[in-house]
Amino acid sequence: METLVCIKRVPDTGARIVLTDDRSAVDATGIGYTISPHEECAVEAAIALADDHGGTSTALTLGAPEAEEQLRTAVAMGVDRATLLETHGEWGPIATAGAIAAAVRERGDPPDLLLFGNESADAGHHQVPIRVAAVLDLPAVTGVKGLDVEGERLVATRDAPGGEEVFEVDLPAVLSVKEGLNTPRYPSMRSRMQARRTEIDRSEPEAGEEPDVETVELEVPEREESPAEVLGEDASAASDVVRVFRELEVI
Amino acid sequence: MVLALVEVGEGAVEEVSLETLTLARSVAEAEGEPLEAVAFADGASELVDELGGFGVSALHVVDHDLLDSYAPDAWAESLRELIDDRSPAAVLAPGTDRGMEVLVRLAARLGLPMAASCTAVEVGDVYEVRRQRWGGSLIEHATLDAPTALLSVAPHEVAAEPAPVEETTVERFTPELDEGDVEVRVVRRKESDAEGVPLPEARVVVGGGRGVGGAEGFDQLEELAELLGGTVGASRAAVNEGWRPHDDQIGQTGAKISPELYVAAGISGAVQHWVGCKGADHVLAINTDPEAAIVRKADWAVLADLHEVVPAIVEELRAERGG
């Protein structure tokens, strides 16, 4: 079972979001970078599939040279190899998908499974997995929160109103997964140290010419603050809370 | 014309589709073109009056033997053929799993860019869009230059506003599909065995965060939710601690809720959580910290330990019910 898991270096906006002066990007100097939450689950899935079915897993990222840090995190988690498609500046989903698909083609036959996060946390285009699948003419299932490989066939489930819907596709295939698929493992200090010595396969893809969505500027939504009416500071506030429930007609 | 993909649920058009129609109608008006809709369900034609109420002048109902179950490539190919036939200026779809993936597949087939999670559109030589990033924690102003503008609409960001038209025609559309278009399809459904109303549909949500302190602490919140006919949710911190399953998570990478009342207990309300619950009509925060972000955004607050307050509320409600 060969898997390729595609990840992206994104600012860790668990903290307050600050923009660069020209409002073109998130200023991550004070908060650092990470792998998108959905993609951490994709990395975990790649490792678990290799554990269960044998074979190897490779992490790939397209981005700045510094994205090597996220590749090493994936290696520390347990993927076997790392590939950096080194780029400069922001690449849109069409160019990104084109470069990833070209890199897959250069390797020869596609891996059994190409894993992605459902959308990158920062740009949120929701497009790269499907566009890669389209270029490579592979089946794609998105929003996956459960997966089983049965021989040459993949069973993938995702949430739907009132339950789940189940897809079955032949391998090779493209999957984009959502947080909740699994619990990503936390790399040990020892595995982080080992990951520092892992050799990373590097290349510089050529940017495509296709037009894409162009960012003009970013904006952090207003905080929409309004002073709350304080109903109390201890358990005696319960009767006022119940009064509010009655006013809202929820009881 | 401007074309909107609508999703049909149990005998009604999904709310997010009505929101999509509302944004699509503003694009159509700016283009000086009629608004048309496309639906894939057999029963869609029965909803023609409801769609007409939102400005749809023509409803295209896609009909094909291979469309028994949902197949995203078949939907995308059907849209491509309809676009070939009708040449819309723009195609809008709801920002659901289905709407999003169908539109991206369509974009790939047409070799066009697409703007995801839009909340506003200005029509000009190029489209200027306002779109959500980081699940709504960040807003992007962007341009989209394409012969057909493909836009998905962020759920619950555009208020669905009716605008009836005099007449809505129903037109059957039969695309040319083959087996390759249904290689990816839903082979079966699993109904949820979870009790209670799903989070996105709940009228009341009682959410718990790190302040709950442990999985057993959620028992009190379950009790309160039950008395309010509501559902329990959780912050990412509580889910990461393993106190609740991911399905309960509200926020940027979890569920987006829009209840009449959200009771946020022991939740600080960082922006990543707020983007999941800001659709609530009313928010009651229970938190010991008066400076917590959720307290600064809530309508009402109780500045106390939830472990004291929640049992007291439960007791009061039980007494009222018994009385």
Short mmCIF file of N, CA and C in Angstrom, two decimals, chain A residues 1-109:
data_model
loop_
_atom_site.label_atom_id
_atom_site.label_comp_id
_atom_site.label_asym_id
_atom_site.label_seq_id
_atom_site.Cartn_x
_atom_site.Cartn_y
_atom_site.Cartn_z
N MET A 1 0.85 -1.20 0.00
CA MET A 1 0.00 0.00 0.00
C MET A 1 0.88 1.25 0.00
N GLU A 2 0.89 1.95 -1.13
CA GLU A 2 1.70 3.17 -1.22
C GLU A 2 0.75 4.36 -1.06
N THR A 3 1.09 5.23 -0.15
CA THR A 3 0.26 6.43 0.02
C THR A 3 1.12 7.69 -0.14
N LEU A 4 0.49 8.71 -0.67
CA LEU A 4 1.12 10.03 -0.75
C LEU A 4 0.19 10.98 0.00
N VAL A 5 0.72 11.63 1.02
CA VAL A 5 -0.14 12.54 1.79
C VAL A 5 0.35 13.97 1.58
N CYS A 6 -0.55 14.81 1.10
CA CYS A 6 -0.19 16.19 0.76
C CYS A 6 -0.56 17.12 1.91
N ILE A 7 0.41 17.89 2.38
CA ILE A 7 0.19 18.79 3.51
C ILE A 7 0.60 20.21 3.12
N LYS A 8 0.24 21.16 3.97
CA LYS A 8 0.57 22.56 3.68
C LYS A 8 1.03 23.26 4.95
N ARG A 9 2.04 24.07 4.81
CA ARG A 9 2.51 24.92 5.92
C ARG A 9 1.54 26.09 6.06
N VAL A 10 0.90 26.21 7.21
CA VAL A 10 -0.07 27.29 7.41
C VAL A 10 0.21 27.98 8.74
N PRO A 11 -0.12 29.26 8.84
CA PRO A 11 0.05 29.94 10.13
C PRO A 11 -0.87 29.31 11.17
N ASP A 12 -0.36 29.17 12.38
CA ASP A 12 -1.15 28.60 13.47
C ASP A 12 -2.00 29.70 14.08
N THR A 13 -3.23 29.78 13.66
CA THR A 13 -4.07 30.88 14.14
C THR A 13 -4.90 30.47 15.34
N GLY A 14 -4.38 29.52 16.13
CA GLY A 14 -5.04 29.23 17.40
C GLY A 14 -5.04 30.48 18.26
N ALA A 15 -4.05 31.33 18.02
CA ALA A 15 -3.99 32.62 18.72
C ALA A 15 -4.73 33.67 17.89
N ARG A 16 -4.67 34.90 18.34
CA ARG A 16 -5.35 35.99 17.63
C ARG A 16 -4.68 36.21 16.27
N ILE A 17 -5.50 36.45 15.25
CA ILE A 17 -4.96 36.63 13.91
C ILE A 17 -4.47 38.07 13.72
N VAL A 18 -3.23 38.20 13.27
CA VAL A 18 -2.67 39.52 12.95
C VAL A 18 -2.28 39.50 11.47
N LEU A 19 -2.59 40.58 10.77
CA LEU A 19 -2.26 40.64 9.35
C LEU A 19 -0.95 41.40 9.13
N THR A 20 -0.31 41.13 8.00
CA THR A 20 0.86 41.91 7.61
C THR A 20 0.41 43.34 7.29
N ASP A 21 1.36 44.28 7.26
CA ASP A 21 1.00 45.68 7.05
C ASP A 21 0.22 45.91 5.75
N ASP A 22 0.58 45.16 4.71
CA ASP A 22 -0.12 45.36 3.43
C ASP A 22 -1.41 44.53 3.35
N ARG A 23 -1.76 43.87 4.42
CA ARG A 23 -3.01 43.09 4.53
C ARG A 23 -3.12 41.98 3.48
N SER A 24 -1.99 41.49 3.02
CA SER A 24 -2.04 40.45 2.00
C SER A 24 -1.92 39.05 2.60
N ALA A 25 -1.53 38.96 3.87
CA ALA A 25 -1.29 37.64 4.46
C ALA A 25 -1.41 37.73 5.98
N VAL A 26 -1.48 36.55 6.60
CA VAL A 26 -1.45 36.49 8.07
C VAL A 26 0.00 36.63 8.51
N ASP A 27 0.24 37.49 9.47
CA ASP A 27 1.59 37.68 10.00
C ASP A 27 1.82 36.61 11.07
N ALA A 28 2.62 35.62 10.74
CA ALA A 28 2.81 34.49 11.65
C ALA A 28 4.06 34.63 12.49
N THR A 29 4.72 35.80 12.42
CA THR A 29 6.00 35.91 13.14
C THR A 29 5.81 35.66 14.64
N GLY A 30 4.66 36.03 15.18
CA GLY A 30 4.46 35.84 16.61
C GLY A 30 3.77 34.56 16.99
N ILE A 31 3.26 33.82 16.00
CA ILE A 31 2.45 32.64 16.34
C ILE A 31 2.96 31.34 15.74
N GLY A 32 3.84 31.41 14.78
CA GLY A 32 4.42 30.18 14.23
C GLY A 32 3.56 29.51 13.18
N TYR A 33 4.05 28.38 12.70
CA TYR A 33 3.38 27.66 11.62
C TYR A 33 3.05 26.23 12.04
N THR A 34 2.13 25.64 11.32
CA THR A 34 1.73 24.27 11.63
C THR A 34 1.23 23.58 10.36
N ILE A 35 0.73 22.36 10.52
CA ILE A 35 0.04 21.64 9.44
C ILE A 35 -1.45 21.83 9.69
N SER A 36 -2.25 21.99 8.63
CA SER A 36 -3.69 22.15 8.80
C SER A 36 -4.27 20.99 9.62
N PRO A 37 -5.28 21.26 10.48
CA PRO A 37 -5.86 20.18 11.30
C PRO A 37 -6.37 18.99 10.50
N HIS A 38 -7.07 19.25 9.39
CA HIS A 38 -7.56 18.12 8.58
C HIS A 38 -6.38 17.30 8.05
N GLU A 39 -5.30 18.00 7.70
CA GLU A 39 -4.15 17.31 7.10
C GLU A 39 -3.39 16.47 8.12
N GLU A 40 -3.41 16.89 9.38
CA GLU A 40 -2.80 16.04 10.42
C GLU A 40 -3.49 14.68 10.44
N CYS A 41 -4.80 14.69 10.24
CA CYS A 41 -5.55 13.43 10.20
C CYS A 41 -5.20 12.63 8.94
N ALA A 42 -4.92 13.33 7.84
CA ALA A 42 -4.51 12.64 6.62
C ALA A 42 -3.16 11.96 6.83
N VAL A 43 -2.24 12.64 7.53
CA VAL A 43 -0.93 12.05 7.82
C VAL A 43 -1.11 10.81 8.70
N GLU A 44 -1.94 10.93 9.72
CA GLU A 44 -2.19 9.79 10.60
C GLU A 44 -2.76 8.61 9.80
N ALA A 45 -3.68 8.90 8.90
CA ALA A 45 -4.28 7.83 8.09
C ALA A 45 -3.23 7.15 7.23
N ALA A 46 -2.31 7.94 6.65
CA ALA A 46 -1.26 7.36 5.79
C ALA A 46 -0.37 6.40 6.61
N ILE A 47 -0.04 6.83 7.81
CA ILE A 47 0.82 6.00 8.67
C ILE A 47 0.08 4.72 9.08
N ALA A 48 -1.18 4.88 9.46
CA ALA A 48 -1.97 3.72 9.91
C ALA A 48 -2.17 2.72 8.77
N LEU A 49 -2.36 3.21 7.55
CA LEU A 49 -2.56 2.31 6.42
C LEU A 49 -1.29 1.49 6.15
N ALA A 50 -0.13 2.16 6.26
CA ALA A 50 1.14 1.43 6.07
C ALA A 50 1.32 0.40 7.19
N ASP A 51 0.94 0.76 8.40
CA ASP A 51 1.03 -0.19 9.52
C ASP A 51 0.14 -1.41 9.28
N ASP A 52 -1.07 -1.16 8.79
CA ASP A 52 -2.05 -2.25 8.64
C ASP A 52 -1.85 -3.08 7.38
N HIS A 53 -1.39 -2.43 6.31
CA HIS A 53 -1.35 -3.13 5.02
C HIS A 53 0.05 -3.26 4.46
N GLY A 54 1.06 -2.77 5.17
CA GLY A 54 2.42 -2.77 4.62
C GLY A 54 2.60 -1.62 3.65
N GLY A 55 3.79 -1.53 3.04
CA GLY A 55 4.03 -0.46 2.08
C GLY A 55 4.61 0.77 2.76
N THR A 56 4.68 1.85 2.00
CA THR A 56 5.31 3.06 2.52
C THR A 56 4.41 4.28 2.33
N SER A 57 4.70 5.29 3.10
CA SER A 57 3.97 6.55 2.98
C SER A 57 4.95 7.68 2.71
N THR A 58 4.52 8.62 1.90
CA THR A 58 5.34 9.79 1.58
C THR A 58 4.54 11.05 1.84
N ALA A 59 5.17 12.02 2.51
CA ALA A 59 4.52 13.32 2.69
C ALA A 59 5.05 14.28 1.63
N LEU A 60 4.17 15.07 1.04
CA LEU A 60 4.57 16.04 0.02
C LEU A 60 4.00 17.40 0.38
N THR A 61 4.81 18.41 0.20
CA THR A 61 4.25 19.75 0.34
C THR A 61 4.75 20.64 -0.78
N LEU A 62 3.91 21.59 -1.15
CA LEU A 62 4.30 22.62 -2.11
C LEU A 62 4.32 23.93 -1.34
N GLY A 63 5.48 24.58 -1.36
CA GLY A 63 5.54 25.83 -0.62
C GLY A 63 6.96 26.33 -0.46
N ALA A 64 7.11 27.28 0.45
CA ALA A 64 8.41 27.92 0.68
C ALA A 64 9.41 26.91 1.25
N PRO A 65 10.71 27.20 1.13
CA PRO A 65 11.72 26.28 1.69
C PRO A 65 11.46 25.95 3.15
N GLU A 66 10.89 26.91 3.88
CA GLU A 66 10.64 26.69 5.31
C GLU A 66 9.60 25.60 5.57
N ALA A 67 8.83 25.24 4.53
CA ALA A 67 7.81 24.19 4.71
C ALA A 67 8.44 22.84 5.03
N GLU A 68 9.76 22.79 4.90
CA GLU A 68 10.51 21.60 5.31
C GLU A 68 10.16 21.24 6.77
N GLU A 69 9.91 22.26 7.58
CA GLU A 69 9.58 22.03 9.00
C GLU A 69 8.33 21.14 9.13
N GLN A 70 7.31 21.39 8.30
CA GLN A 70 6.08 20.59 8.39
C GLN A 70 6.32 19.19 7.85
N LEU A 71 7.19 19.07 6.83
CA LEU A 71 7.52 17.73 6.33
C LEU A 71 8.21 16.92 7.42
N ARG A 72 9.10 17.57 8.15
CA ARG A 72 9.82 16.85 9.21
C ARG A 72 8.87 16.45 10.34
N THR A 73 7.85 17.28 10.57
CA THR A 73 6.84 16.89 11.57
C THR A 73 6.13 15.62 11.11
N ALA A 74 5.78 15.56 9.81
CA ALA A 74 5.11 14.37 9.28
C ALA A 74 6.02 13.14 9.40
N VAL A 75 7.31 13.34 9.13
CA VAL A 75 8.27 12.23 9.26
C VAL A 75 8.35 11.80 10.73
N ALA A 76 8.38 12.78 11.62
CA ALA A 76 8.44 12.45 13.05
C ALA A 76 7.19 11.68 13.48
N MET A 77 6.06 11.99 12.85
CA MET A 77 4.83 11.25 13.17
C MET A 77 4.92 9.82 12.65
N GLY A 78 5.67 9.61 11.55
CA GLY A 78 5.83 8.23 11.08
C GLY A 78 5.80 7.99 9.58
N VAL A 79 5.65 9.05 8.76
CA VAL A 79 5.72 8.78 7.32
C VAL A 79 7.18 8.47 6.95
N ASP A 80 7.34 7.73 5.86
CA ASP A 80 8.67 7.22 5.53
C ASP A 80 9.53 8.19 4.74
N ARG A 81 8.88 8.98 3.86
CA ARG A 81 9.65 9.85 2.98
C ARG A 81 9.02 11.23 2.92
N ALA A 82 9.81 12.19 2.41
CA ALA A 82 9.30 13.56 2.33
C ALA A 82 9.74 14.21 1.02
N THR A 83 8.82 14.92 0.41
CA THR A 83 9.09 15.60 -0.87
C THR A 83 8.66 17.06 -0.75
N LEU A 84 9.57 17.95 -1.12
CA LEU A 84 9.26 19.38 -1.10
C LEU A 84 9.26 19.92 -2.53
N LEU A 85 8.11 20.45 -2.93
CA LEU A 85 8.03 21.16 -4.21
C LEU A 85 8.20 22.63 -3.85
N GLU A 86 9.42 23.11 -4.06
CA GLU A 86 9.78 24.42 -3.53
C GLU A 86 9.28 25.54 -4.42
N THR A 87 8.49 26.43 -3.83
CA THR A 87 7.92 27.56 -4.58
C THR A 87 8.14 28.83 -3.79
N HIS A 88 7.90 29.93 -4.46
CA HIS A 88 8.01 31.23 -3.80
C HIS A 88 6.75 32.02 -4.10
N GLY A 89 6.21 32.67 -3.10
CA GLY A 89 4.96 33.41 -3.28
C GLY A 89 3.77 32.49 -3.18
N GLU A 90 2.58 33.09 -3.24
CA GLU A 90 1.34 32.34 -3.07
C GLU A 90 0.94 31.65 -4.37
N TRP A 91 0.67 30.37 -4.30
CA TRP A 91 0.18 29.64 -5.47
C TRP A 91 -1.30 29.33 -5.26
N GLY A 92 -2.10 29.55 -6.28
CA GLY A 92 -3.54 29.24 -6.21
C GLY A 92 -3.78 27.76 -6.39
N PRO A 93 -5.04 27.34 -6.23
CA PRO A 93 -5.35 25.90 -6.29
C PRO A 93 -5.08 25.25 -7.66
N ILE A 94 -5.26 26.00 -8.74
CA ILE A 94 -5.05 25.39 -10.07
C ILE A 94 -3.57 25.07 -10.26
N ALA A 95 -2.72 26.06 -9.97
CA ALA A 95 -1.27 25.85 -10.14
C ALA A 95 -0.77 24.79 -9.17
N THR A 96 -1.25 24.83 -7.93
CA THR A 96 -0.82 23.86 -6.92
C THR A 96 -1.18 22.45 -7.36
N ALA A 97 -2.42 22.28 -7.79
CA ALA A 97 -2.87 20.94 -8.21
C ALA A 97 -2.07 20.47 -9.43
N GLY A 98 -1.80 21.39 -10.35
CA GLY A 98 -1.04 21.02 -11.55
C GLY A 98 0.35 20.53 -11.19
N ALA A 99 0.99 21.23 -10.26
CA ALA A 99 2.36 20.86 -9.87
C ALA A 99 2.37 19.53 -9.12
N ILE A 100 1.37 19.33 -8.24
CA ILE A 100 1.33 18.05 -7.49
C ILE A 100 1.07 16.89 -8.46
N ALA A 101 0.14 17.10 -9.39
CA ALA A 101 -0.17 16.04 -10.36
C ALA A 101 1.06 15.73 -11.22
N ALA A 102 1.80 16.77 -11.61
CA ALA A 102 3.01 16.55 -12.42
C ALA A 102 4.05 15.77 -11.63
N ALA A 103 4.18 16.09 -10.34
CA ALA A 103 5.15 15.37 -9.50
C ALA A 103 4.76 13.91 -9.36
N VAL A 104 3.46 13.65 -9.25
CA VAL A 104 2.98 12.26 -9.15
C VAL A 104 3.30 11.52 -10.44
N ARG A 105 3.07 12.18 -11.56
CA ARG A 105 3.34 11.53 -12.87
C ARG A 105 4.81 11.21 -13.03
N GLU A 106 5.66 12.12 -12.56
CA GLU A 106 7.11 11.89 -12.69
C GLU A 106 7.56 10.66 -11.94
N ARG A 107 6.83 10.33 -10.87
CA ARG A 107 7.19 9.15 -10.09
C ARG A 107 6.82 7.85 -10.80
N GLY A 108 6.04 7.94 -11.85
CA GLY A 108 5.59 6.74 -12.56
C GLY A 108 4.13 6.48 -12.26
N ASP A 109 3.80 5.23 -11.89
CA ASP A 109 2.41 4.93 -11.56
C ASP A 109 2.00 5.72 -10.33
#
